[in-house]
Amino acid sequence: MAKRRKSKKKSTPPKGVPELRGYEVGQYIYALSFPNKVIVRGPITALFKTENDEFAELIDDIGSGYRFALLDDIIDKPTARHINSANSKVASKMRKHAREQEAKKEKARKK
């Protein structure tokens, strides 16, 4: 039987604009998320400009997911307080994950 020809996928154009107010796609930033103002950090995946506001979409390293932040809420020079806050949230998630894994192992031993 002959091999089936693989169809080539068309590359999708990047969404948003490549640069906005000095920020570029791929740039690593600290910011306050929109609308709940929680600290997030990660690389910018897209930049958007609306009638009223300008947004950056980023992949959050802390909470693992896509987040939006206003360009006004981006922290250009994060202080030690911002960095420590983000690092403590990551450490807390790692401890929680370790506890969950330990509970799964304990449950498997009991069976």
PDB file of C-alpha atoms in Angstrom:
ATOM      1  CA  MET A   1       0.000   0.000   0.000  1.00  0.00           C
ATOM      2  CA  ALA A   2       1.346   3.400  -0.957  1.00  0.00           C
ATOM      3  CA  LYS A   3       2.229   5.986   1.637  1.00  0.00           C
ATOM      4  CA  ARG A   4      -0.242   8.740   2.052  1.00  0.00           C
ATOM      5  CA  ARG A   5       1.020  12.188   1.196  1.00  0.00           C
ATOM      6  CA  LYS A   6       1.215  14.499   4.175  1.00  0.00           C
ATOM      7  CA  SER A   7      -0.627  17.743   3.696  1.00  0.00           C
ATOM      8  CA  LYS A   8       1.374  20.836   4.433  1.00  0.00           C
ATOM      9  CA  LYS A   9      -0.081  23.084   7.090  1.00  0.00           C
ATOM     10  CA  LYS A  10      -0.292  26.729   6.272  1.00  0.00           C
ATOM     11  CA  SER A  11       1.519  28.839   8.809  1.00  0.00           C
ATOM     12  CA  THR A  12      -0.829  31.146  10.642  1.00  0.00           C
ATOM     13  CA  PRO A  13       0.127  34.792  10.742  1.00  0.00           C
ATOM     14  CA  PRO A  14       1.013  36.087  14.214  1.00  0.00           C
ATOM     15  CA  LYS A  15      -1.895  37.704  16.010  1.00  0.00           C
ATOM     16  CA  GLY A  16      -1.722  41.286  17.175  1.00  0.00           C
ATOM     17  CA  VAL A  17       1.124  43.664  16.394  1.00  0.00           C
ATOM     18  CA  PRO A  18       4.828  42.731  16.613  1.00  0.00           C
ATOM     19  CA  GLU A  19       5.830  45.809  18.645  1.00  0.00           C
ATOM     20  CA  LEU A  20       3.917  48.291  20.757  1.00  0.00           C
ATOM     21  CA  ARG A  21       5.279  51.126  22.924  1.00  0.00           C
ATOM     22  CA  GLY A  22       8.769  49.610  23.035  1.00  0.00           C
ATOM     23  CA  TYR A  23       7.601  46.100  23.988  1.00  0.00           C
ATOM     24  CA  GLU A  24       8.170  43.227  21.573  1.00  0.00           C
ATOM     25  CA  VAL A  25       6.761  39.738  21.198  1.00  0.00           C
ATOM     26  CA  GLY A  26       9.040  37.290  23.041  1.00  0.00           C
ATOM     27  CA  GLN A  27      10.210  39.823  25.622  1.00  0.00           C
ATOM     28  CA  TYR A  28      10.186  38.524  29.226  1.00  0.00           C
ATOM     29  CA  ILE A  29       8.231  40.827  31.559  1.00  0.00           C
ATOM     30  CA  TYR A  30       6.774  41.214  35.030  1.00  0.00           C
ATOM     31  CA  ALA A  31       3.289  42.724  35.119  1.00  0.00           C
ATOM     32  CA  LEU A  32       0.002  42.943  36.996  1.00  0.00           C
ATOM     33  CA  SER A  33      -2.639  40.820  35.289  1.00  0.00           C
ATOM     34  CA  PHE A  34      -5.879  42.233  33.969  1.00  0.00           C
ATOM     35  CA  PRO A  35      -8.422  42.643  35.599  1.00  0.00           C
ATOM     36  CA  ASN A  36      -7.485  41.245  39.046  1.00  0.00           C
ATOM     37  CA  LYS A  37      -4.023  42.899  39.397  1.00  0.00           C
ATOM     38  CA  VAL A  38      -2.126  39.733  40.433  1.00  0.00           C
ATOM     39  CA  ILE A  39       1.603  39.668  39.674  1.00  0.00           C
ATOM     40  CA  VAL A  40       2.513  37.583  36.609  1.00  0.00           C
ATOM     41  CA  ARG A  41       5.724  37.040  34.704  1.00  0.00           C
ATOM     42  CA  GLY A  42       6.624  35.456  31.404  1.00  0.00           C
ATOM     43  CA  PRO A  43       7.303  36.031  27.718  1.00  0.00           C
ATOM     44  CA  ILE A  44       4.947  38.162  25.653  1.00  0.00           C
ATOM     45  CA  THR A  45       3.096  36.102  23.031  1.00  0.00           C
ATOM     46  CA  ALA A  46       1.061  38.901  21.441  1.00  0.00           C
ATOM     47  CA  LEU A  47       0.400  42.624  21.699  1.00  0.00           C
ATOM     48  CA  PHE A  48      -3.006  44.190  21.074  1.00  0.00           C
ATOM     49  CA  LYS A  49      -4.267  47.731  20.700  1.00  0.00           C
ATOM     50  CA  THR A  50      -7.961  48.520  21.220  1.00  0.00           C
ATOM     51  CA  GLU A  51      -9.843  51.803  21.121  1.00  0.00           C
ATOM     52  CA  ASN A  52      -9.331  52.393  24.839  1.00  0.00           C
ATOM     53  CA  ASP A  53      -6.334  50.302  25.979  1.00  0.00           C
ATOM     54  CA  GLU A  54      -3.203  48.453  24.919  1.00  0.00           C
ATOM     55  CA  PHE A  55      -2.718  44.858  26.102  1.00  0.00           C
ATOM     56  CA  ALA A  56       0.029  42.259  26.226  1.00  0.00           C
ATOM     57  CA  GLU A  57      -0.785  38.549  26.213  1.00  0.00           C
ATOM     58  CA  LEU A  58       1.811  36.449  28.012  1.00  0.00           C
ATOM     59  CA  ILE A  59       2.396  32.900  29.183  1.00  0.00           C
ATOM     60  CA  ASP A  60       2.414  33.057  32.967  1.00  0.00           C
ATOM     61  CA  ASP A  61       5.332  31.188  34.577  1.00  0.00           C
ATOM     62  CA  ILE A  62       3.700  31.386  37.999  1.00  0.00           C
ATOM     63  CA  GLY A  63       0.158  30.204  37.343  1.00  0.00           C
ATOM     64  CA  SER A  64       0.818  28.385  34.064  1.00  0.00           C
ATOM     65  CA  GLY A  65      -1.582  29.786  31.525  1.00  0.00           C
ATOM     66  CA  TYR A  66      -2.160  32.667  29.173  1.00  0.00           C
ATOM     67  CA  ARG A  67      -2.763  35.996  30.903  1.00  0.00           C
ATOM     68  CA  PHE A  68      -3.489  39.536  29.760  1.00  0.00           C
ATOM     69  CA  ALA A  69      -1.901  42.658  31.177  1.00  0.00           C
ATOM     70  CA  LEU A  70      -2.363  46.310  30.343  1.00  0.00           C
ATOM     71  CA  LEU A  71       0.795  47.897  28.988  1.00  0.00           C
ATOM     72  CA  ASP A  72       0.387  50.515  31.735  1.00  0.00           C
ATOM     73  CA  ASP A  73       0.630  47.723  34.348  1.00  0.00           C
ATOM     74  CA  ILE A  74       3.905  46.259  33.053  1.00  0.00           C
ATOM     75  CA  ILE A  75       6.697  46.588  35.624  1.00  0.00           C
ATOM     76  CA  ASP A  76       9.732  47.858  33.714  1.00  0.00           C
ATOM     77  CA  LYS A  77      12.217  47.488  36.566  1.00  0.00           C
ATOM     78  CA  PRO A  78      10.960  44.805  38.974  1.00  0.00           C
ATOM     79  CA  THR A  79      12.124  45.356  42.530  1.00  0.00           C
ATOM     80  CA  ALA A  80      13.291  42.633  44.895  1.00  0.00           C
ATOM     81  CA  ARG A  81       9.782  42.659  46.351  1.00  0.00           C
ATOM     82  CA  HIS A  82       8.213  41.833  42.952  1.00  0.00           C
ATOM     83  CA  ILE A  83      10.745  39.090  42.247  1.00  0.00           C
ATOM     84  CA  ASN A  84      10.446  37.556  45.724  1.00  0.00           C
ATOM     85  CA  SER A  85       6.651  37.617  45.498  1.00  0.00           C
ATOM     86  CA  ALA A  86       6.725  35.752  42.183  1.00  0.00           C
ATOM     87  CA  ASN A  87       9.338  33.261  43.431  1.00  0.00           C
ATOM     88  CA  SER A  88       7.378  32.534  46.614  1.00  0.00           C
ATOM     89  CA  LYS A  89       4.253  31.780  44.567  1.00  0.00           C
ATOM     90  CA  VAL A  90       6.226  29.350  42.402  1.00  0.00           C
ATOM     91  CA  ALA A  91       7.739  27.674  45.491  1.00  0.00           C
ATOM     92  CA  SER A  92       4.279  27.362  47.051  1.00  0.00           C
ATOM     93  CA  LYS A  93       2.955  25.617  43.935  1.00  0.00           C
ATOM     94  CA  MET A  94       5.949  23.258  43.930  1.00  0.00           C
ATOM     95  CA  ARG A  95       5.345  22.313  47.584  1.00  0.00           C
ATOM     96  CA  LYS A  96       1.662  21.738  46.865  1.00  0.00           C
ATOM     97  CA  HIS A  97       2.537  19.505  43.922  1.00  0.00           C
ATOM     98  CA  ALA A  98       4.988  17.519  46.064  1.00  0.00           C
ATOM     99  CA  ARG A  99       2.305  16.994  48.738  1.00  0.00           C
ATOM    100  CA  GLU A 100      -0.180  15.805  46.121  1.00  0.00           C
ATOM    101  CA  GLN A 101       2.341  13.356  44.661  1.00  0.00           C
ATOM    102  CA  GLU A 102       3.139  12.008  48.127  1.00  0.00           C
ATOM    103  CA  ALA A 103      -0.584  11.533  48.833  1.00  0.00           C
ATOM    104  CA  LYS A 104      -0.979   9.596  45.563  1.00  0.00           C
ATOM    105  CA  LYS A 105       1.939   7.325  46.457  1.00  0.00           C
ATOM    106  CA  GLU A 106       0.516   6.702  49.933  1.00  0.00           C
ATOM    107  CA  LYS A 107      -2.894   5.891  48.490  1.00  0.00           C
ATOM    108  CA  ALA A 108      -1.324   3.450  45.991  1.00  0.00           C
ATOM    109  CA  ARG A 109       0.576   1.679  48.824  1.00  0.00           C
ATOM    110  CA  LYS A 110      -2.623   1.143  50.803  1.00  0.00           C
ATOM    111  CA  LYS A 111      -4.330  -0.720  47.944  1.00  0.00           C
TER     112      LYS A 111
END
